[in-house]
Coordinates of C-alpha atoms in Angstrom, one line a residue:
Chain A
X192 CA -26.9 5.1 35.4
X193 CA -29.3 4.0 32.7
X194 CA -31.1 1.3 33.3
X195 CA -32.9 0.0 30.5
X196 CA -32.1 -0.6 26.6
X197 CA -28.3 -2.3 27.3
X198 CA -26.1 -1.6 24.4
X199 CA -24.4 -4.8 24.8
X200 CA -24.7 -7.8 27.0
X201 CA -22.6 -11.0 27.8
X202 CA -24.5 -13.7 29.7
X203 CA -22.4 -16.5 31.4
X204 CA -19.7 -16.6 28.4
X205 CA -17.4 -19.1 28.2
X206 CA -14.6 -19.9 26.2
X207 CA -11.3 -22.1 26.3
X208 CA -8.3 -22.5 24.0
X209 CA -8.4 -26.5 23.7
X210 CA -8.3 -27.5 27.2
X211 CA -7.7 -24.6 28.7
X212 CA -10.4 -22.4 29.9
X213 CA -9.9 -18.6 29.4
X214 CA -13.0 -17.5 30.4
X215 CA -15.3 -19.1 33.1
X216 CA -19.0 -17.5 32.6
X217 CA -18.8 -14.0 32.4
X218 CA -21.7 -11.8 32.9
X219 CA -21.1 -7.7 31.7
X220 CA -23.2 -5.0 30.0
X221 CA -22.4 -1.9 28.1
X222 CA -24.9 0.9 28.3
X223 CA -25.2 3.3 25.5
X224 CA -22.4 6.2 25.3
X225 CA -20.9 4.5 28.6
X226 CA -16.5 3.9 29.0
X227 CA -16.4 1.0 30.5
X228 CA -13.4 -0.8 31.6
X229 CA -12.0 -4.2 32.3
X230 CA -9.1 -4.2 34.3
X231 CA -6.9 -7.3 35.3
X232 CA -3.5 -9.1 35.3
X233 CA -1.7 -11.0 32.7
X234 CA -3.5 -13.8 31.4
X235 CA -6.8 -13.1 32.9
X236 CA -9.0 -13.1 29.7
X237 CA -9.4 -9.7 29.0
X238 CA -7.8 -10.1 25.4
X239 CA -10.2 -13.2 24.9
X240 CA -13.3 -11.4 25.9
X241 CA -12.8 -8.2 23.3
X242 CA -11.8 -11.0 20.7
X243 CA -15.0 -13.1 21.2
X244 CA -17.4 -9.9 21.3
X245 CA -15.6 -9.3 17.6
X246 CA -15.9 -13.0 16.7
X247 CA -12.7 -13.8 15.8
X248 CA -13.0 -16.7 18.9
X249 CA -15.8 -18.8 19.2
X250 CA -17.6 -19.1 22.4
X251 CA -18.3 -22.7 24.1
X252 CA -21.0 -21.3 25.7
X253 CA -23.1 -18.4 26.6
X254 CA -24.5 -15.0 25.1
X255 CA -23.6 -11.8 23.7
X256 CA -26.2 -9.8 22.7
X257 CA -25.8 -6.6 20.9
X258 CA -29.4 -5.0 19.9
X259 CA -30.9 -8.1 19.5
X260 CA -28.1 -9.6 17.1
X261 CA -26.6 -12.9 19.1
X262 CA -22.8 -11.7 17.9
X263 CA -21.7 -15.0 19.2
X264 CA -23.1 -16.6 15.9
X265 CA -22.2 -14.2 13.6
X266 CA -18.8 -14.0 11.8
X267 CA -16.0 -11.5 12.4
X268 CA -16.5 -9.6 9.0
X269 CA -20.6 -9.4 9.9
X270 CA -19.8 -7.7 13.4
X271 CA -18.1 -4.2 12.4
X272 CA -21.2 -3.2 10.1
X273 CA -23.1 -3.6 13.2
X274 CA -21.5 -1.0 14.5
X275 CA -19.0 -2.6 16.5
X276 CA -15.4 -1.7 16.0
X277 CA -12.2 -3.1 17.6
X278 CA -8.4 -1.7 18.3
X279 CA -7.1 -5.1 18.5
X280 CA -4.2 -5.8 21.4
X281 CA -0.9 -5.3 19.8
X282 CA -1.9 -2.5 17.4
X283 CA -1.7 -5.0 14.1
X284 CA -1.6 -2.1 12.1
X285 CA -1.4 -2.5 8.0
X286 CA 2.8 -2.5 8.3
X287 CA 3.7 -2.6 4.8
X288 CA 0.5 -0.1 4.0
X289 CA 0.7 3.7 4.0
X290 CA -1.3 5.0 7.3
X291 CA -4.1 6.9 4.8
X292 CA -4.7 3.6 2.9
X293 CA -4.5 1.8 6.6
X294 CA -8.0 4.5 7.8
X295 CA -8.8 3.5 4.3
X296 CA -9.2 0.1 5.0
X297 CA -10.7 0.8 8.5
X298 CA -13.7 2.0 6.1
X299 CA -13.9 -1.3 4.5
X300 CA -17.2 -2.3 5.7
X301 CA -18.7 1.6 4.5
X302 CA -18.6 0.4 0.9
X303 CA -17.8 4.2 0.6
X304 CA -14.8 5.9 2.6
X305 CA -16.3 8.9 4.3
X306 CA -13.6 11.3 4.3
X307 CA -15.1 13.8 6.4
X308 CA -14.5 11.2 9.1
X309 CA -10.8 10.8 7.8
X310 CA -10.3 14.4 8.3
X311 CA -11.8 14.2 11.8
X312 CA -9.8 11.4 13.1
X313 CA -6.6 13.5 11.8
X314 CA -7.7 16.4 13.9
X315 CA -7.8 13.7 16.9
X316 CA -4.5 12.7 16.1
X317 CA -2.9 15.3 13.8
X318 CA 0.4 13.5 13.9
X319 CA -1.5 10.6 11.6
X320 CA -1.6 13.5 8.6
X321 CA 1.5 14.3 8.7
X322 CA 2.5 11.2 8.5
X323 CA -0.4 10.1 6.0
X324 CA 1.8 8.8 3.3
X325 CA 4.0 6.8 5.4
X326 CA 4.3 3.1 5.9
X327 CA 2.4 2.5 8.8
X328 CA 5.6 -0.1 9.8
X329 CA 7.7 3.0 10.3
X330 CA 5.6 4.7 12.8
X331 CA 6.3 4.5 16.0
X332 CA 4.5 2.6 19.2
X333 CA 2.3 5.6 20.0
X334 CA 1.6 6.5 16.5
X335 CA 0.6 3.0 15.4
X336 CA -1.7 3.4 18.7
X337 CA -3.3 6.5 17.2
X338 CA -3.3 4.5 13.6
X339 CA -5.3 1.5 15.4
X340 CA -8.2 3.8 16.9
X341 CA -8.2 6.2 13.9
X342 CA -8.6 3.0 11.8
X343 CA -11.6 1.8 13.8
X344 CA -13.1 4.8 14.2
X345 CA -13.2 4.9 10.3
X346 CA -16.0 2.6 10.2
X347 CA -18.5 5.0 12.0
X348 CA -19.0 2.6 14.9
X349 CA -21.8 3.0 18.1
X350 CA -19.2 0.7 19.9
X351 CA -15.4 0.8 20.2
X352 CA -13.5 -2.0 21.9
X353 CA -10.2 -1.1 23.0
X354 CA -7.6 -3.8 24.1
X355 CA -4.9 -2.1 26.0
X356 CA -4.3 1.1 24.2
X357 CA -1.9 2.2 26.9
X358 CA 0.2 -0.9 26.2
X359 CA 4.5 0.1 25.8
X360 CA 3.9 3.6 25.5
X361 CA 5.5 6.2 27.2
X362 CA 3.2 8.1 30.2
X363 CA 2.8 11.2 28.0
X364 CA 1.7 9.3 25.2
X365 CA -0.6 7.6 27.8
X366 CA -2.1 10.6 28.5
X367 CA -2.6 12.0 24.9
X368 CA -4.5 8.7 24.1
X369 CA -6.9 8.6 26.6
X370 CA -7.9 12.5 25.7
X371 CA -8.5 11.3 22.5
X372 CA -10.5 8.1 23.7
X373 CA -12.7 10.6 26.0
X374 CA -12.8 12.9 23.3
X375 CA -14.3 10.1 21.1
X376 CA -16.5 9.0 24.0
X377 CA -18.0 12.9 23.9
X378 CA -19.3 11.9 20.5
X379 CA -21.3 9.0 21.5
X380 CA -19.4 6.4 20.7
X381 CA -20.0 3.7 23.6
X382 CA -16.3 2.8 25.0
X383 CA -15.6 -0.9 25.9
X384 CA -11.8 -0.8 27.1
X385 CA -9.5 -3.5 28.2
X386 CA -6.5 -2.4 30.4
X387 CA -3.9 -3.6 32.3
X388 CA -3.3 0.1 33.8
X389 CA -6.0 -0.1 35.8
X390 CA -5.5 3.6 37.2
X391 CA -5.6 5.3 34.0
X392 CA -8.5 2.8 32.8
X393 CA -10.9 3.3 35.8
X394 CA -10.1 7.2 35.8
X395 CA -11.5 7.1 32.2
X396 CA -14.3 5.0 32.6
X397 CA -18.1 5.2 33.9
X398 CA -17.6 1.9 35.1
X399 CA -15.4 -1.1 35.6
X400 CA -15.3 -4.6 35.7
X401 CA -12.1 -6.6 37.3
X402 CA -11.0 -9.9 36.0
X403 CA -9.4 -12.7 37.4
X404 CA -8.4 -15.6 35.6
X405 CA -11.7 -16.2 33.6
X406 CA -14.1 -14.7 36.4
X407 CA -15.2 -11.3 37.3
X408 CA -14.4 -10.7 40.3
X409 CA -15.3 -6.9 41.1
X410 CA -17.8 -4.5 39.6
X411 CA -18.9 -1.2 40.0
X412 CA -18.9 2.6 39.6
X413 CA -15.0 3.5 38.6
X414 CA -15.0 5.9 41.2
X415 CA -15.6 3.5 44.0
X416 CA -13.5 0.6 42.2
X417 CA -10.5 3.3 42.8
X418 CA -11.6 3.5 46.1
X419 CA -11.9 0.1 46.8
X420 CA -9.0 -1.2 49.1
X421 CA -8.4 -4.7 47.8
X422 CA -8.5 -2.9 44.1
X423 CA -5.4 -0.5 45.3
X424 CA -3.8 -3.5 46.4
X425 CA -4.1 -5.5 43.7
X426 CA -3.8 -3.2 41.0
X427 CA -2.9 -0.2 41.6
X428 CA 0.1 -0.9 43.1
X429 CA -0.5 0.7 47.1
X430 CA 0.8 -1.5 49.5
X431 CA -0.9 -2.9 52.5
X432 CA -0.7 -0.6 55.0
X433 CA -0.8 -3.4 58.1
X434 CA 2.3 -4.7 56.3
X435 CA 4.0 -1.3 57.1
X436 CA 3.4 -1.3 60.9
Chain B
X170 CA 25.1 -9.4 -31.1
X171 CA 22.5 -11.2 -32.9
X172 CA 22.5 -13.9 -30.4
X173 CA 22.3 -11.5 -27.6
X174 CA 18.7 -9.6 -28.9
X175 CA 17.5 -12.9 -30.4
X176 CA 18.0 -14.3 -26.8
X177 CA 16.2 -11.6 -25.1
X178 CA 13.3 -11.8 -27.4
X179 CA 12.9 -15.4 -26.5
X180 CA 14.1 -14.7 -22.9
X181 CA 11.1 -12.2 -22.5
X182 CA 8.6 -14.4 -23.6
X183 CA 9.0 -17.3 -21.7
X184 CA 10.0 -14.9 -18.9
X185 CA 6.4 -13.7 -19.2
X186 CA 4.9 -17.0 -19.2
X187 CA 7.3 -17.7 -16.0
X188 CA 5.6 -14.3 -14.2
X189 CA 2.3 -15.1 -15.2
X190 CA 2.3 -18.7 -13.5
X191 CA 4.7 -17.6 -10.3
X192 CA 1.8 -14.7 -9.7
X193 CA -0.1 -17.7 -8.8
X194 CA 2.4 -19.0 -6.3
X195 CA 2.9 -15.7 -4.9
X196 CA 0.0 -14.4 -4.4
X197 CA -1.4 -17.4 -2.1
X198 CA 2.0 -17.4 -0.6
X199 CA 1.1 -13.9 0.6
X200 CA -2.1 -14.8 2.2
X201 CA -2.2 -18.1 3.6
X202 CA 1.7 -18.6 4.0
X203 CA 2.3 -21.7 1.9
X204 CA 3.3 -23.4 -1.4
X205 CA 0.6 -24.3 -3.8
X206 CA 3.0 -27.0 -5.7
X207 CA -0.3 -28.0 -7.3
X208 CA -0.2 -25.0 -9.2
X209 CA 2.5 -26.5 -12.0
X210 CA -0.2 -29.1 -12.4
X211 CA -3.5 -26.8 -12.7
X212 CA -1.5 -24.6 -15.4
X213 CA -0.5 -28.1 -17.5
X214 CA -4.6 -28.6 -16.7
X215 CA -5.1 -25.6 -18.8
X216 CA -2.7 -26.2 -21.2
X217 CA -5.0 -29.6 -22.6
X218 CA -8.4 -27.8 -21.5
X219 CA -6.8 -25.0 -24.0
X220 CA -6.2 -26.9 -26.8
X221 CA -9.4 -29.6 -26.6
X222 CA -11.4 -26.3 -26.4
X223 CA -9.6 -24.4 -29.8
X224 CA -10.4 -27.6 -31.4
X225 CA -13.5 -27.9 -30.5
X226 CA -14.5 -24.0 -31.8
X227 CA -12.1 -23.2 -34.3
X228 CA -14.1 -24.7 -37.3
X229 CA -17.0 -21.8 -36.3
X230 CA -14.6 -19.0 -36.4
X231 CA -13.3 -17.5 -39.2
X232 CA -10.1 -16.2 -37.7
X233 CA -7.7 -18.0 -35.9
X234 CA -7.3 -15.6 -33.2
X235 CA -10.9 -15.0 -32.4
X236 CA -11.3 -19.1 -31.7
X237 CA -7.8 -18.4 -29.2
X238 CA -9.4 -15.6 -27.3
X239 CA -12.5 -17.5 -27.2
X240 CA -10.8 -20.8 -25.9
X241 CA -8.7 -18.6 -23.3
X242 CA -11.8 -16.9 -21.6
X243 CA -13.7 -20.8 -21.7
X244 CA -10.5 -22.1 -20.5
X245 CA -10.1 -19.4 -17.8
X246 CA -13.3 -19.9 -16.2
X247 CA -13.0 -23.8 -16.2
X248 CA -10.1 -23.2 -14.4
X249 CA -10.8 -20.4 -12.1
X250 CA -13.7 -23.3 -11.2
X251 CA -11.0 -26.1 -10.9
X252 CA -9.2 -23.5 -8.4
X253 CA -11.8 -22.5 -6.4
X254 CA -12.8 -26.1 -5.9
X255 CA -8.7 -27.1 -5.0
X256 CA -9.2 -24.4 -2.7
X257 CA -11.9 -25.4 -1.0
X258 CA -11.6 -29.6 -0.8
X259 CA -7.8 -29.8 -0.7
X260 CA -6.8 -26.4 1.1
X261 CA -9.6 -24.9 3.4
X262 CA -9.8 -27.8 6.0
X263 CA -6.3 -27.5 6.7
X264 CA -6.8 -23.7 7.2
X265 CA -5.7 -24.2 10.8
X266 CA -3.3 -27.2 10.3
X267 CA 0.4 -26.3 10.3
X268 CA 1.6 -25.2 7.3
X269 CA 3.1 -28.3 6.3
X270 CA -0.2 -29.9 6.0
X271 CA -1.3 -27.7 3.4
X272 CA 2.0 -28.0 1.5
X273 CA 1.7 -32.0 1.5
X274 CA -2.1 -31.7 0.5
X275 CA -1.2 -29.6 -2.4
X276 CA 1.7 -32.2 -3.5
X277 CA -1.1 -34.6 -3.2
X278 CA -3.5 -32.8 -5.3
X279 CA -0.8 -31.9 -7.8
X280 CA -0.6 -35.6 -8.3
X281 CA -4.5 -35.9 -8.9
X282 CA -4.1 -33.4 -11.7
X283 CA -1.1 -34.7 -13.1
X284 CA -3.0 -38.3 -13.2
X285 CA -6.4 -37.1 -13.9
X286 CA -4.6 -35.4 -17.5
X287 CA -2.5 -39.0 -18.0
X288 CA -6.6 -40.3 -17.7
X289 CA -8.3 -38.6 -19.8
X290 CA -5.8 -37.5 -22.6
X291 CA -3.7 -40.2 -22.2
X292 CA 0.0 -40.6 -21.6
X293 CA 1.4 -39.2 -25.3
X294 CA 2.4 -35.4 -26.0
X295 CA -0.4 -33.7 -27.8
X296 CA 0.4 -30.8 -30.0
X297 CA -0.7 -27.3 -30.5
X298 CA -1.5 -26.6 -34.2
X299 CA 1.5 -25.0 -36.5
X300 CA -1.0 -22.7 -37.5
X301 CA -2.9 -21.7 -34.4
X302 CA -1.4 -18.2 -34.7
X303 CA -0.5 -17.2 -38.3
X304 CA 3.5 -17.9 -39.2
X305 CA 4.4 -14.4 -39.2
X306 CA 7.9 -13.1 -38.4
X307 CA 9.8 -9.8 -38.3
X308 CA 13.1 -9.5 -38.9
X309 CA 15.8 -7.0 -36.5
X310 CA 18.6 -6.8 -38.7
X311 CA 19.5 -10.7 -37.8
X312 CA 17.3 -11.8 -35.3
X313 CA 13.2 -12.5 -35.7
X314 CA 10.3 -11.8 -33.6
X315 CA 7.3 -13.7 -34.1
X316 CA 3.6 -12.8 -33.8
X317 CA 2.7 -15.1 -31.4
X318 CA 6.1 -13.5 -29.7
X319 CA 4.3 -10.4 -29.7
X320 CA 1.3 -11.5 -28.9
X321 CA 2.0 -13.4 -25.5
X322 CA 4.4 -10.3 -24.5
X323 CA 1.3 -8.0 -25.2
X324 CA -1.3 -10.2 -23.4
X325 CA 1.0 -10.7 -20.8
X326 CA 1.6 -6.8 -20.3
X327 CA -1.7 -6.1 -20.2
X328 CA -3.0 -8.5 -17.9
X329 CA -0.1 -8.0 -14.9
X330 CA -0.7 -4.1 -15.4
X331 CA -4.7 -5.0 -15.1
X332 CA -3.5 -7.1 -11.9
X333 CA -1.6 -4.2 -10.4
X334 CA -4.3 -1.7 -10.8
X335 CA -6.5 -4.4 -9.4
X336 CA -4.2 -4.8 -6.0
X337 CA -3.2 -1.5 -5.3
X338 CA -6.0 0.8 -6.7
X339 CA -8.8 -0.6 -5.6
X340 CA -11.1 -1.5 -2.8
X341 CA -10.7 -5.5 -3.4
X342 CA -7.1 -4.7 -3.5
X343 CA -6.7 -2.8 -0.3
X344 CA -8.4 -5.7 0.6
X345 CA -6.6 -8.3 -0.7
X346 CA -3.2 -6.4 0.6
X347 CA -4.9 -6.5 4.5
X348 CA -5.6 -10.3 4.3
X349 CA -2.0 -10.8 3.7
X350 CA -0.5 -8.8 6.7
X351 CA -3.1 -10.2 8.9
X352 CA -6.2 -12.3 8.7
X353 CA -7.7 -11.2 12.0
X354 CA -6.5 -7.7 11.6
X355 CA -8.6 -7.7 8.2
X356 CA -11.4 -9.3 9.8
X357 CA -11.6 -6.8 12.4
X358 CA -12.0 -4.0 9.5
X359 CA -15.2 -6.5 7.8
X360 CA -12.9 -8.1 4.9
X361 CA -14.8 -11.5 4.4
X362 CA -11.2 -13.0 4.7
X363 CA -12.8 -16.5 2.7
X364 CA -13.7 -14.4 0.2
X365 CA -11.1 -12.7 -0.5
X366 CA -8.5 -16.2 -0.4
X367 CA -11.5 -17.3 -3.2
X368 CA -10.5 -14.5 -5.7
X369 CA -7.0 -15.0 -4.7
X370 CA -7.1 -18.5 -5.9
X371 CA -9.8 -17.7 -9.1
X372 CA -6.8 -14.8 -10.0
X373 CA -3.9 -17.3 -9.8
X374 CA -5.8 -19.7 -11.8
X375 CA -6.8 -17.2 -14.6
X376 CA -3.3 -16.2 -14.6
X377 CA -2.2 -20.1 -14.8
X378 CA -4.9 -21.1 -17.3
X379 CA -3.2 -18.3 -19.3
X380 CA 0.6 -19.1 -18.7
X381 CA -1.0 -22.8 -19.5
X382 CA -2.3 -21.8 -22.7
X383 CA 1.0 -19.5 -23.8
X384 CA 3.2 -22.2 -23.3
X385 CA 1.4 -25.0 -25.5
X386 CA 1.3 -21.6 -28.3
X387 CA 4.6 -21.0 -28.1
X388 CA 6.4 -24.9 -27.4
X389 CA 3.5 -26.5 -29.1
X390 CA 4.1 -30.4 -27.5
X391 CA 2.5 -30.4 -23.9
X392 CA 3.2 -33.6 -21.8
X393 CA 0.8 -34.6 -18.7
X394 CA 3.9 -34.1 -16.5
X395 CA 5.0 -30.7 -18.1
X396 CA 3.5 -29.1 -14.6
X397 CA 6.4 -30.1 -12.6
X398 CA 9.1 -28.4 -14.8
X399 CA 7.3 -25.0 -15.6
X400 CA 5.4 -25.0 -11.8
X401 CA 9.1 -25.7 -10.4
X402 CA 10.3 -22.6 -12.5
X403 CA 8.0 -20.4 -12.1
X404 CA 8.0 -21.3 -8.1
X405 CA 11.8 -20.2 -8.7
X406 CA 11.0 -16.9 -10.8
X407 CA 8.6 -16.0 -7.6
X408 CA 11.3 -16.8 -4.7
X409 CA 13.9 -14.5 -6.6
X410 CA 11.6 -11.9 -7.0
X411 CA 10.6 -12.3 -3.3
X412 CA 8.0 -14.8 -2.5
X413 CA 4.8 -12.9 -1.3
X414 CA 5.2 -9.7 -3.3
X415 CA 3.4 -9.3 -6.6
X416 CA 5.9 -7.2 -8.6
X417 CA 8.9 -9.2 -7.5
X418 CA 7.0 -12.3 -9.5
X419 CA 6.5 -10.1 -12.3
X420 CA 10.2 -9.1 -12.2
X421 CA 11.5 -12.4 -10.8
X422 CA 9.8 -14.0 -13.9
X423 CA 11.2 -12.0 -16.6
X424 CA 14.8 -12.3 -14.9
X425 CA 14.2 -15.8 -14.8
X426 CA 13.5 -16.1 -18.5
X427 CA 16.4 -13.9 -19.5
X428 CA 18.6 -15.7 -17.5
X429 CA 17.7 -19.2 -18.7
X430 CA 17.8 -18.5 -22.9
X431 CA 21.2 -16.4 -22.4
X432 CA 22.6 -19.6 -20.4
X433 CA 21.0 -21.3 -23.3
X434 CA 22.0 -19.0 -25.9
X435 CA 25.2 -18.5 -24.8
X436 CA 26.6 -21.6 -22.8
X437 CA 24.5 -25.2 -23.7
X438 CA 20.4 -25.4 -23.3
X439 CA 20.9 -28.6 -21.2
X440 CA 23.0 -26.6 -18.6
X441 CA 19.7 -24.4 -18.6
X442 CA 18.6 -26.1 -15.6
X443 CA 21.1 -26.6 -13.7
X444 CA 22.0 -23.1 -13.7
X445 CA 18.5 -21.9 -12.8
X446 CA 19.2 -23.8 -9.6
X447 CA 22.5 -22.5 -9.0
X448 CA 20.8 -18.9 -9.5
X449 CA 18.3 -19.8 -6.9
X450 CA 21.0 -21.4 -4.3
X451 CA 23.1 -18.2 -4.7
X452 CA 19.6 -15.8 -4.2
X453 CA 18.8 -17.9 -1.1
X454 CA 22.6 -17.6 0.1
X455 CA 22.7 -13.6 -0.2
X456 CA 19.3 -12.1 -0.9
X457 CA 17.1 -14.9 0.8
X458 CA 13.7 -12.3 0.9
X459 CA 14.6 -12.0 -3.2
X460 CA 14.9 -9.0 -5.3
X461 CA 11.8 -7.1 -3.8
X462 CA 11.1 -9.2 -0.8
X463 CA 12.7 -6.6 1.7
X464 CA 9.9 -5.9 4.0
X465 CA 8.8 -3.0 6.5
X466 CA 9.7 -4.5 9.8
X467 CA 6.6 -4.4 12.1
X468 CA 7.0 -2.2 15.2
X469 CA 5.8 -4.1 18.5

């Protein structure tokens, strides 16, 4: 793995919703042109962590550096021409906006759409063109998925966050995502995903991080995470197997 | 029959006026999900900024309607000013408030206009010159059209087409439409959402300053309370139209005004009113998102 020049990394971050702490001092980096992933339940501040790297939460403590930006002090609309761009949790696609002006809009921050990359993220997802003049409320789940990472892709980013991409779709659509996202990955766009399916997510990624409840409480190569006993029992859904005897 | 086009005439002007002010309503509706009912107060504002300003320059212009252009733009930016500040000392620290907040903040502030116009040009109508726009009239076989008729329906053309290009053509516009599906959604794409809810409220506050204006042309007497009525009515013309969505305050405007002079024309002018609020109870009964408010639902 590459050792030196991170691309991103957060030092003992915390931040809490009013009293409640989300996220205890967590500690991750992102090396360039790297998938990583961070895997965990329900509530565990996966969500929280994406949306602090992007600023739309503010941290109570801690670091993110990005190339020598501190992002924790920048705002939201001063992160994505850095280079980093976000699929937010929940999609929150442009509804009453036709998908084209949605990747539009994803190239707010270029000052000047580059269309070349519109034409690009509809070969990644041709269903987006043929459904280009669409609302992007009719689409279905799985389109609006494709909508979300075409749209932030639009921007030309060195970093994608993704925040659950697999989220309500069905396993084939699963699947066709996460070509797309190691597709996108293959042009050097560094990967930063959040997942709740951990199997798919750590089969992806270089490497992963697991979250529990505002700590990290696992790290490592993705290959040995899917090894990891107390990962398959946690996550991925494999019993114990002194329970059975 | 005379009665009928003589009505619409006058039904399409104020209707105008009516769209130009509920734009204002609409449009911050869209983004930030509450009632400016300050607005009424900002365009009655205009309306005595308006005048003191025409009085002020028209003795150094030759023609009448070179000193009201002049006096709009003056009074436009005076306003956009006054909005941008209401925005940002009344609105902005209550961006994270519930909603309600915000709505009894802009009651208050309405109030601060209202008094600070009572202040300075004291409690008595004021009038609009007779001659501000030059008497003339055309006749269609028995009902008339004025100039200043056909001036505030040009204007008021021109700038809502100028406004829909603005929203749906361009960049800002894209923009503009993002910020008002979702904030963090439009953040996440770089759209300075601050920025953008400034223009929003500098736009509705041109647009007031010139619905402000139009109506002390066309009525002549403006009143230090005259906010409430015309705000209220125009907050009407925006909820039939559906509140949130530009065109259906366009539309919702100019139904609004047709409706209320053929009630006048027709039944009695004091029923006006009343009727207006019947129209909005029934709208709210059996089309509560209003003529064009039917949105998109958002897949989950």
């Amino acid at each position: 793995m590459k050792t030196k020049d991170v691309l991103l990394e957060i030092k003992d971050l915390k931040v809490s919703y009013g009293h409640i702490s989300a996220l205890k001092g967590i500690s991750l980096k992102v090396y360039p042109s790297e998938i990583v992933a961070i895997i965990g339940s329900n509530g565990a501040g996966k969500t929280t962590t994406l949306r602090t790297i992007s600023g739309l939460i503010k941290a109570q403590s801690g670091e993110i550096n990005y190339r020598g930006h501190e992002l924790t002090k920048i705002p939201a609309h001063k992160i994505v021409p850095l280079g980093i761009s976000q699929s937010p949790e929940g999609r929150l696609v442009f509804g009453t906006i036709t998908v084209e002006n949605n990747l539009k809009l994803g190239a707010y921050s270029l000052k000047k759409i580059d269309y070349a990359r519109m034409e690009w993220v509809y070969e990644l997802f041709p269903r987006l063109k043929e459904r280009k003049n669409q609302l992007a409320g009719t689409l279905s789940g799985g389109e609006q998925q494709m909508l979300a990472i075409g749209r932030s892709l639009m921007c030309n980013p060195e970093m994608l966050l993704l925040d659950e991409p697999s989220l309500g779709l069905a396993p084939i659509l699963v699947k066709l995502i996460f070509k797309a996202i190691k597709e996108i990955s293959k042009q050097g766009v560094t990967v930063l995903i959040v997942e709740q399916n951990a199997r798919a997510a750590l089969r992806l990624s270089d490497r992963g991080y697991v979250l529990e409840v505002g700590n990290i409480v696992e790290y490592g190569n993705s290959e040995e995470l899917l090894k990891s006993k107390k990962i398959q029992e946690a996550y991925l859904g494999k019993k114990k197997q002194n329970q059975l005897i | 029959m005379y009665i009928f086009i003589q009505q619409v005439i006058n039904g399409l002007t104020i209707g105008s006026i009516f769209a130009l002010i509920a734009l204002g309503y609409t449009m911050v509706y869209g983004t930030m999900k509450f009632i400016n009912f300050a607005h009424g107060d900002l365009v009655a504002l205009s309306a005595f900024v308006g005048l003191t300003i025409y009085t002020t320059v028209v003795s150094s212009f030759s023609n009448s309607i070179i000193a009201i252009l002049i006096s709009l733009i003056i009074t436009i930016v005076i306003i956009s000013i006054i909005g941008y500040l209401l925005e940002r000392i009344a609105y902005r620290p209550l961006r994270k408030a519930p909603r309600l907040s915000a709505v009894v903040s802009a009651l208050g502030a309405g109030m601060v206009f209202q008094n600070a116009i009572m202040l300075i040009w004291g409690p008595n109508p004021h009038y609009y010159p007779a001659d501000i726009i030059p008497n003339k009239i055309w006749h269609f076989g028995d009902s008339v059209i004025s100039l200043i008729q056909i001036l505030i329906l040009l204007l008021s053309f021109f700038i809502m087409i100028g406004l829909y290009i603005l929203v749906n053509k361009t960049r800002t516009g894209r923009a503009i439409r993002a910020a008002a599906i979702n904030q963090d959604a439009a953040r996440l794409m770089g759209i300075n959402v601050d920025a953008i809810i400034v223009i929003i409220f500098a736009l509705g506050s041109t647009l007031g300053a010139v619905g402000g204006m139009f109506l002390g042309m066309f009525y002549r007497g403006i009143t230090f309370n005259m906010g409430w009525n015309y705000g209220i009515s125009a907050f009407v013309a925006a909820i039939i139209g559906g509140i949130g969505n530009i065109p259906g305050a366009m539309l919702g405007g100019i139904f609004l005004g047709l409706f209320n002079s053929l009630i006048a024309g027709y039944i009695s002018s004091t029923w006006a009113d009343a009727f207006t609020y019947i129209l909005l109870i029934l709208i709210l009964i059996f089309k509560p998102t209003g003529i064009l408010g039917e949105r998109v639902a958002e897949k989950v």
